[in-house]
Amino acid sequence: KCTFTDDNTAYCAVPQNLPAGAGLQRQLAAGLPDTLYKVNTKSGQTSVVAVPENRTSMKNLSVSADGKYLFYQNATTGALEKMLLK
């Protein structure tokens, strides 16, 4: 659940915890709340960008052309939401 902004930067929604067996059965992780990370793919450095207040599970991530917003679909409600990045 990642989106790339350039060759070296990705934003990834990572489940806050995973139940046993989720690696083999992805549906076990469906709807779990995510933490948003920024990943430098060149250096491997990661940093937490946000932990959504409303414990949101995100999918279909996209960053605005100016890099200010992350758009995502709320995996529970299906609603399109946005988050300020800068």
N, CA, C and O atoms as CSV, one atom per row, in Angstrom:
chain,resi,resn,atom,element,x,y,z
A,1,LYS,N,N,0.841,-1.169,0.000
A,1,LYS,CA,C,0.000,0.000,0.000
A,1,LYS,C,C,0.890,1.236,0.000
A,1,LYS,O,O,0.943,2.001,0.963
A,2,CYS,N,N,1.587,1.399,-1.125
A,2,CYS,CA,C,2.541,2.502,-1.253
A,2,CYS,C,C,2.277,3.294,-2.523
A,2,CYS,O,O,1.649,2.809,-3.464
A,3,THR,N,N,2.774,4.526,-2.525
A,3,THR,CA,C,2.787,5.345,-3.722
A,3,THR,C,C,4.137,6.050,-3.791
A,3,THR,O,O,4.675,6.476,-2.769
A,4,PHE,N,N,4.678,6.170,-5.000
A,4,PHE,CA,C,5.969,6.821,-5.192
A,4,PHE,C,C,5.763,8.258,-5.648
A,4,PHE,O,O,4.881,8.547,-6.457
A,5,THR,N,N,6.598,9.162,-5.114
A,5,THR,CA,C,6.551,10.555,-5.543
A,5,THR,C,C,7.678,10.860,-6.517
A,5,THR,O,O,7.566,11.782,-7.324
A,6,ASP,N,N,8.754,10.099,-6.451
A,6,ASP,CA,C,9.877,10.198,-7.383
A,6,ASP,C,C,10.660,8.889,-7.275
A,6,ASP,O,O,10.184,7.931,-6.665
A,7,ASP,N,N,11.843,8.843,-7.855
A,7,ASP,CA,C,12.630,7.607,-7.845
A,7,ASP,C,C,13.107,7.203,-6.451
A,7,ASP,O,O,13.427,6.036,-6.225
A,8,ASN,N,N,13.160,8.153,-5.516
A,8,ASN,CA,C,13.739,7.876,-4.200
A,8,ASN,C,C,12.760,7.959,-3.034
A,8,ASN,O,O,13.146,7.654,-1.906
A,9,THR,N,N,11.519,8.356,-3.259
A,9,THR,CA,C,10.599,8.585,-2.150
A,9,THR,C,C,9.274,7.856,-2.358
A,9,THR,O,O,8.664,7.915,-3.426
A,10,ALA,N,N,8.859,7.174,-1.309
A,10,ALA,CA,C,7.563,6.504,-1.316
A,10,ALA,C,C,6.846,6.803,-0.006
A,10,ALA,O,O,7.480,6.989,1.033
A,11,TYR,N,N,5.529,6.845,-0.064
A,11,TYR,CA,C,4.702,6.927,1.137
A,11,TYR,C,C,3.951,5.607,1.227
A,11,TYR,O,O,3.343,5.167,0.252
A,12,CYS,N,N,3.993,4.974,2.401
A,12,CYS,CA,C,3.393,3.654,2.568
A,12,CYS,C,C,2.481,3.617,3.796
A,12,CYS,O,O,2.838,4.104,4.869
A,13,ALA,N,N,1.307,3.034,3.614
A,13,ALA,CA,C,0.370,2.801,4.709
A,13,ALA,C,C,0.634,1.393,5.228
A,13,ALA,O,O,0.440,0.411,4.511
A,14,VAL,N,N,1.078,1.302,6.481
A,14,VAL,CA,C,1.491,0.024,7.069
A,14,VAL,C,C,0.573,-0.301,8.243
A,14,VAL,O,O,0.392,0.533,9.130
A,15,PRO,N,N,-0.008,-1.499,8.263
A,15,PRO,CA,C,-0.865,-1.869,9.396
A,15,PRO,C,C,-0.118,-1.727,10.722
A,15,PRO,O,O,1.060,-2.069,10.821
A,16,GLN,N,N,-0.816,-1.219,11.737
A,16,GLN,CA,C,-0.192,-1.006,13.040
A,16,GLN,C,C,0.162,-2.323,13.720
A,16,GLN,O,O,1.098,-2.372,14.517
A,17,ASN,N,N,-0.565,-3.380,13.420
A,17,ASN,CA,C,-0.213,-4.714,13.903
A,17,ASN,C,C,-0.868,-5.721,12.975
A,17,ASN,O,O,-1.844,-5.411,12.292
A,18,LEU,N,N,-0.327,-6.914,12.956
A,18,LEU,CA,C,-0.864,-7.957,12.087
A,18,LEU,C,C,-1.141,-9.220,12.903
A,18,LEU,O,O,-0.316,-9.622,13.723
A,19,PRO,N,N,-2.274,-9.831,12.687
A,19,PRO,CA,C,-2.550,-11.089,13.379
A,19,PRO,C,C,-1.721,-12.221,12.772
A,19,PRO,O,O,-1.266,-12.117,11.633
A,20,ALA,N,N,-1.529,-13.276,13.512
A,20,ALA,CA,C,-0.811,-14.447,13.014
A,20,ALA,C,C,-1.481,-14.947,11.737
A,20,ALA,O,O,-2.707,-15.022,11.655
A,21,GLY,N,N,-0.672,-15.283,10.755
A,21,GLY,CA,C,-1.185,-15.820,9.497
A,21,GLY,C,C,-1.530,-14.782,8.453
A,21,GLY,O,O,-1.902,-15.144,7.337
A,22,ALA,N,N,-1.418,-13.489,8.779
A,22,ALA,CA,C,-1.801,-12.434,7.838
A,22,ALA,C,C,-0.895,-12.400,6.609
A,22,ALA,O,O,-1.308,-11.917,5.554
A,23,GLY,N,N,0.331,-12.904,6.730
A,23,GLY,CA,C,1.220,-12.944,5.584
A,23,GLY,C,C,0.759,-13.928,4.523
A,23,GLY,O,O,1.046,-13.751,3.339
A,24,LEU,N,N,0.054,-14.951,4.937
A,24,LEU,CA,C,-0.440,-15.961,4.006
A,24,LEU,C,C,-1.882,-15.724,3.602
A,24,LEU,O,O,-2.295,-16.104,2.506
A,25,GLN,N,N,-2.652,-15.095,4.485
A,25,GLN,CA,C,-4.058,-14.809,4.207
A,25,GLN,C,C,-4.283,-13.311,4.380
A,25,GLN,O,O,-4.575,-12.847,5.482
A,26,ARG,N,N,-4.149,-12.560,3.299
A,26,ARG,CA,C,-4.205,-11.093,3.353
A,26,ARG,C,C,-5.512,-10.577,3.932
A,26,ARG,O,O,-5.528,-9.505,4.536
A,27,GLN,N,N,-6.607,-11.307,3.765
A,27,GLN,CA,C,-7.897,-10.843,4.280
A,27,GLN,C,C,-7.887,-10.705,5.797
A,27,GLN,O,O,-8.727,-9.986,6.340
A,28,LEU,N,N,-6.967,-11.366,6.505
A,28,LEU,CA,C,-6.862,-11.219,7.954
A,28,LEU,C,C,-6.427,-9.802,8.348
A,28,LEU,O,O,-6.705,-9.348,9.458
A,29,ALA,N,N,-5.747,-9.113,7.436
A,29,ALA,CA,C,-5.270,-7.752,7.706
A,29,ALA,C,C,-6.226,-6.680,7.192
A,29,ALA,O,O,-5.998,-5.492,7.423
A,30,ALA,N,N,-7.285,-7.078,6.504
A,30,ALA,CA,C,-8.227,-6.108,5.942
A,30,ALA,C,C,-8.883,-5.287,7.040
A,30,ALA,O,O,-9.383,-5.831,8.024
A,31,GLY,N,N,-8.877,-3.971,6.861
A,31,GLY,CA,C,-9.545,-3.081,7.792
A,31,GLY,C,C,-8.743,-2.708,9.022
A,31,GLY,O,O,-9.226,-1.941,9.855
A,32,LEU,N,N,-7.526,-3.228,9.162
A,32,LEU,CA,C,-6.706,-2.865,10.315
A,32,LEU,C,C,-6.179,-1.440,10.146
A,32,LEU,O,O,-5.856,-1.040,9.027
A,33,PRO,N,N,-6.085,-0.665,11.229
A,33,PRO,CA,C,-5.618,0.726,11.120
A,33,PRO,C,C,-4.159,0.795,10.677
A,33,PRO,O,O,-3.334,-0.041,11.045
A,34,ASP,N,N,-3.869,1.821,9.875
A,34,ASP,CA,C,-2.532,2.008,9.313
A,34,ASP,C,C,-1.799,3.176,9.951
A,34,ASP,O,O,-2.405,4.093,10.506
A,35,THR,N,N,-0.476,3.115,9.855
A,35,THR,CA,C,0.417,4.224,10.140
A,35,THR,C,C,1.053,4.597,8.812
A,35,THR,O,O,1.434,3.714,8.044
A,36,LEU,N,N,1.176,5.887,8.525
A,36,LEU,CA,C,1.760,6.346,7.268
A,36,LEU,C,C,3.252,6.608,7.456
A,36,LEU,O,O,3.659,7.344,8.355
A,37,TYR,N,N,4.064,5.988,6.585
A,37,TYR,CA,C,5.515,6.148,6.622
A,37,TYR,C,C,5.999,6.796,5.338
A,37,TYR,O,O,5.411,6.618,4.271
A,38,LYS,N,N,7.095,7.559,5.462
A,38,LYS,CA,C,7.830,8.069,4.309
A,38,LYS,C,C,9.089,7.219,4.212
A,38,LYS,O,O,9.796,7.032,5.201
A,39,VAL,N,N,9.369,6.703,3.008
A,39,VAL,CA,C,10.498,5.798,2.804
A,39,VAL,C,C,11.431,6.383,1.744
A,39,VAL,O,O,11.001,6.719,0.641
A,40,ASN,N,N,12.706,6.498,2.091
A,40,ASN,CA,C,13.716,6.869,1.113
A,40,ASN,C,C,14.227,5.557,0.533
A,40,ASN,O,O,14.940,4.819,1.213
A,41,THR,N,N,13.874,5.260,-0.707
A,41,THR,CA,C,14.221,3.972,-1.303
A,41,THR,C,C,15.702,3.851,-1.635
A,41,THR,O,O,16.209,2.747,-1.833
A,42,LYS,N,N,16.391,4.976,-1.696
A,42,LYS,CA,C,17.828,4.945,-1.986
A,42,LYS,C,C,18.633,4.598,-0.734
A,42,LYS,O,O,19.540,3.768,-0.783
A,43,SER,N,N,18.292,5.243,0.398
A,43,SER,CA,C,19.051,5.028,1.631
A,43,SER,C,C,18.419,3.972,2.547
A,43,SER,O,O,19.086,3.412,3.416
A,44,GLY,N,N,17.121,3.711,2.338
A,44,GLY,CA,C,16.416,2.777,3.214
A,44,GLY,C,C,15.862,3.426,4.470
A,44,GLY,O,O,15.232,2.750,5.283
A,45,GLN,N,N,16.082,4.727,4.647
A,45,GLN,CA,C,15.606,5.433,5.829
A,45,GLN,C,C,14.087,5.555,5.793
A,45,GLN,O,O,13.499,5.855,4.754
A,46,THR,N,N,13.459,5.316,6.951
A,46,THR,CA,C,12.006,5.461,7.077
A,46,THR,C,C,11.695,6.424,8.208
A,46,THR,O,O,12.458,6.557,9.165
A,47,SER,N,N,10.552,7.095,8.077
A,47,SER,CA,C,10.089,7.972,9.155
A,47,SER,C,C,8.566,7.947,9.185
A,47,SER,O,O,7.906,7.860,8.150
A,48,VAL,N,N,8.028,8.026,10.392
A,48,VAL,CA,C,6.577,8.061,10.559
A,48,VAL,C,C,6.093,9.453,10.176
A,48,VAL,O,O,6.599,10.455,10.683
A,49,VAL,N,N,5.113,9.512,9.281
A,49,VAL,CA,C,4.522,10.773,8.849
A,49,VAL,C,C,3.275,11.064,9.682
A,49,VAL,O,O,3.065,12.191,10.129
A,50,ALA,N,N,2.453,10.037,9.883
A,50,ALA,CA,C,1.198,10.257,10.607
A,50,ALA,C,C,0.616,8.946,11.113
A,50,ALA,O,O,0.770,7.887,10.505
A,51,VAL,N,N,-0.052,9.062,12.243
A,51,VAL,CA,C,-0.891,7.990,12.772
A,51,VAL,C,C,-2.294,8.591,12.828
A,51,VAL,O,O,-2.597,9.358,13.742
A,52,PRO,N,N,-3.156,8.254,11.863
A,52,PRO,CA,C,-4.481,8.879,11.816
A,52,PRO,C,C,-5.261,8.721,13.121
A,52,PRO,O,O,-5.292,7.643,13.715
A,53,GLU,N,N,-5.890,9.814,13.554
A,53,GLU,CA,C,-6.669,9.822,14.798
A,53,GLU,C,C,-7.798,8.812,14.786
A,53,GLU,O,O,-8.078,8.166,15.796
A,54,ASN,N,N,-8.450,8.677,13.632
A,54,ASN,CA,C,-9.636,7.838,13.566
A,54,ASN,C,C,-9.325,6.390,13.182
A,54,ASN,O,O,-10.210,5.669,12.721
A,55,ARG,N,N,-8.077,5.960,13.369
A,55,ARG,CA,C,-7.674,4.564,13.139
A,55,ARG,C,C,-8.136,4.064,11.771
A,55,ARG,O,O,-8.898,3.103,11.669
A,56,THR,N,N,-7.666,4.727,10.741
A,56,THR,CA,C,-8.079,4.480,9.365
A,56,THR,C,C,-7.232,3.408,8.690
A,56,THR,O,O,-6.014,3.358,8.863
A,57,SER,N,N,-7.890,2.564,7.929
A,57,SER,CA,C,-7.208,1.638,7.035
A,57,SER,C,C,-7.227,2.288,5.653
A,57,SER,O,O,-8.297,2.614,5.139
A,58,MET,N,N,-6.050,2.480,5.048
A,58,MET,CA,C,-5.925,3.218,3.789
A,58,MET,C,C,-5.637,2.288,2.625
A,58,MET,O,O,-5.014,1.239,2.792
A,59,LYS,N,N,-6.102,2.687,1.427
A,59,LYS,CA,C,-5.733,2.001,0.198
A,59,LYS,C,C,-5.769,3.004,-0.944
A,59,LYS,O,O,-6.320,4.095,-0.796
A,60,ASN,N,N,-5.188,2.643,-2.080
A,60,ASN,CA,C,-5.155,3.496,-3.272
A,60,ASN,C,C,-4.542,4.869,-2.981
A,60,ASN,O,O,-5.162,5.899,-3.245
A,61,LEU,N,N,-3.339,4.876,-2.444
A,61,LEU,CA,C,-2.651,6.109,-2.087
A,61,LEU,C,C,-2.156,6.854,-3.329
A,61,LEU,O,O,-1.784,6.243,-4.330
A,62,SER,N,N,-2.162,8.198,-3.241
A,62,SER,CA,C,-1.667,9.052,-4.313
A,62,SER,C,C,-1.256,10.384,-3.702
A,62,SER,O,O,-1.937,10.900,-2.815
A,63,VAL,N,N,-0.153,10.938,-4.169
A,63,VAL,CA,C,0.322,12.232,-3.680
A,63,VAL,C,C,0.021,13.286,-4.730
A,63,VAL,O,O,0.199,13.051,-5.926
A,64,SER,N,N,-0.440,14.462,-4.276
A,64,SER,CA,C,-0.750,15.561,-5.197
A,64,SER,C,C,0.513,15.988,-5.942
A,64,SER,O,O,1.629,15.760,-5.473
A,65,ALA,N,N,0.329,16.601,-7.091
A,65,ALA,CA,C,1.458,17.018,-7.939
A,65,ALA,C,C,2.409,17.953,-7.212
A,65,ALA,O,O,3.613,17.923,-7.467
A,66,ASP,N,N,1.892,18.786,-6.306
A,66,ASP,CA,C,2.752,19.710,-5.563
A,66,ASP,C,C,3.352,19.078,-4.310
A,66,ASP,O,O,4.131,19.723,-3.608
A,67,GLY,N,N,3.002,17.825,-4.020
A,67,GLY,CA,C,3.564,17.106,-2.875
A,67,GLY,C,C,3.003,17.500,-1.523
A,67,GLY,O,O,3.522,17.066,-0.494
A,68,LYS,N,N,1.952,18.316,-1.500
A,68,LYS,CA,C,1.406,18.796,-0.233
A,68,LYS,C,C,0.388,17.851,0.399
A,68,LYS,O,O,0.219,17.847,1.619
A,69,TYR,N,N,-0.286,17.055,-0.418
A,69,TYR,CA,C,-1.366,16.209,0.102
A,69,TYR,C,C,-1.200,14.755,-0.304
A,69,TYR,O,O,-0.716,14.440,-1.391
A,70,LEU,N,N,-1.612,13.884,0.595
A,70,LEU,CA,C,-1.743,12.475,0.283
A,70,LEU,C,C,-3.236,12.193,0.185
A,70,LEU,O,O,-3.991,12.465,1.119
A,71,PHE,N,N,-3.648,11.655,-0.933
A,71,PHE,CA,C,-5.038,11.238,-1.113
A,71,PHE,C,C,-5.090,9.733,-0.951
A,71,PHE,O,O,-4.184,9.022,-1.386
A,72,TYR,N,N,-6.149,9.248,-0.327
A,72,TYR,CA,C,-6.304,7.810,-0.146
A,72,TYR,C,C,-7.778,7.461,-0.017
A,72,TYR,O,O,-8.616,8.311,0.283
A,73,GLN,N,N,-8.065,6.207,-0.248
A,73,GLN,CA,C,-9.423,5.715,-0.068
A,73,GLN,C,C,-9.494,5.045,1.298
A,73,GLN,O,O,-8.668,4.191,1.621
A,74,ASN,N,N,-10.474,5.432,2.091
A,74,ASN,CA,C,-10.713,4.792,3.373
A,74,ASN,C,C,-11.193,3.377,3.065
A,74,ASN,O,O,-12.244,3.199,2.450
A,75,ALA,N,N,-10.428,2.371,3.489
A,75,ALA,CA,C,-10.738,0.986,3.147
A,75,ALA,C,C,-12.016,0.489,3.809
A,75,ALA,O,O,-12.601,-0.494,3.354
A,76,THR,N,N,-12.455,1.139,4.860
A,76,THR,CA,C,-13.673,0.719,5.557
A,76,THR,C,C,-14.918,1.331,4.937
A,76,THR,O,O,-15.906,0.636,4.699
A,77,THR,N,N,-14.869,2.652,4.673
A,77,THR,CA,C,-16.055,3.352,4.179
A,77,THR,C,C,-16.066,3.528,2.660
A,77,THR,O,O,-17.124,3.736,2.067
A,78,GLY,N,N,-14.893,3.446,2.032
A,78,GLY,CA,C,-14.786,3.680,0.599
A,78,GLY,C,C,-14.641,5.149,0.241
A,78,GLY,O,O,-14.483,5.483,-0.933
A,79,ALA,N,N,-14.693,6.033,1.230
A,79,ALA,CA,C,-14.630,7.473,0.994
A,79,ALA,C,C,-13.212,7.899,0.593
A,79,ALA,O,O,-12.229,7.337,1.074
A,80,LEU,N,N,-13.119,8.898,-0.293
A,80,LEU,CA,C,-11.857,9.499,-0.661
A,80,LEU,C,C,-11.514,10.529,0.407
A,80,LEU,O,O,-12.333,11.390,0.729
A,81,GLU,N,N,-10.298,10.443,0.958
A,81,GLU,CA,C,-9.866,11.346,2.022
A,81,GLU,C,C,-8.510,11.902,1.663
A,81,GLU,O,O,-7.829,11.376,0.783
A,82,LYS,N,N,-8.107,12.984,2.351
A,82,LYS,CA,C,-6.782,13.558,2.100
A,82,LYS,C,C,-6.125,13.907,3.414
A,82,LYS,O,O,-6.781,14.107,4.437
A,83,MET,N,N,-4.799,13.974,3.352
A,83,MET,CA,C,-3.977,14.271,4.533
A,83,MET,C,C,-2.921,15.289,4.100
A,83,MET,O,O,-2.292,15.119,3.056
A,84,LEU,N,N,-2.725,16.329,4.881
A,84,LEU,CA,C,-1.704,17.327,4.613
A,84,LEU,C,C,-0.334,16.724,4.962
A,84,LEU,O,O,-0.135,16.223,6.069
A,85,LEU,N,N,0.596,16.778,4.016
A,85,LEU,CA,C,1.927,16.216,4.227
A,85,LEU,C,C,2.937,17.259,4.701
A,85,LEU,O,O,3.844,16.929,5.464
A,86,LYS,N,N,2.799,18.495,4.268
A,86,LYS,CA,C,3.808,19.509,4.605
A,86,LYS,C,C,3.171,20.628,5.378
A,86,LYS,O,O,3.850,21.582,5.757
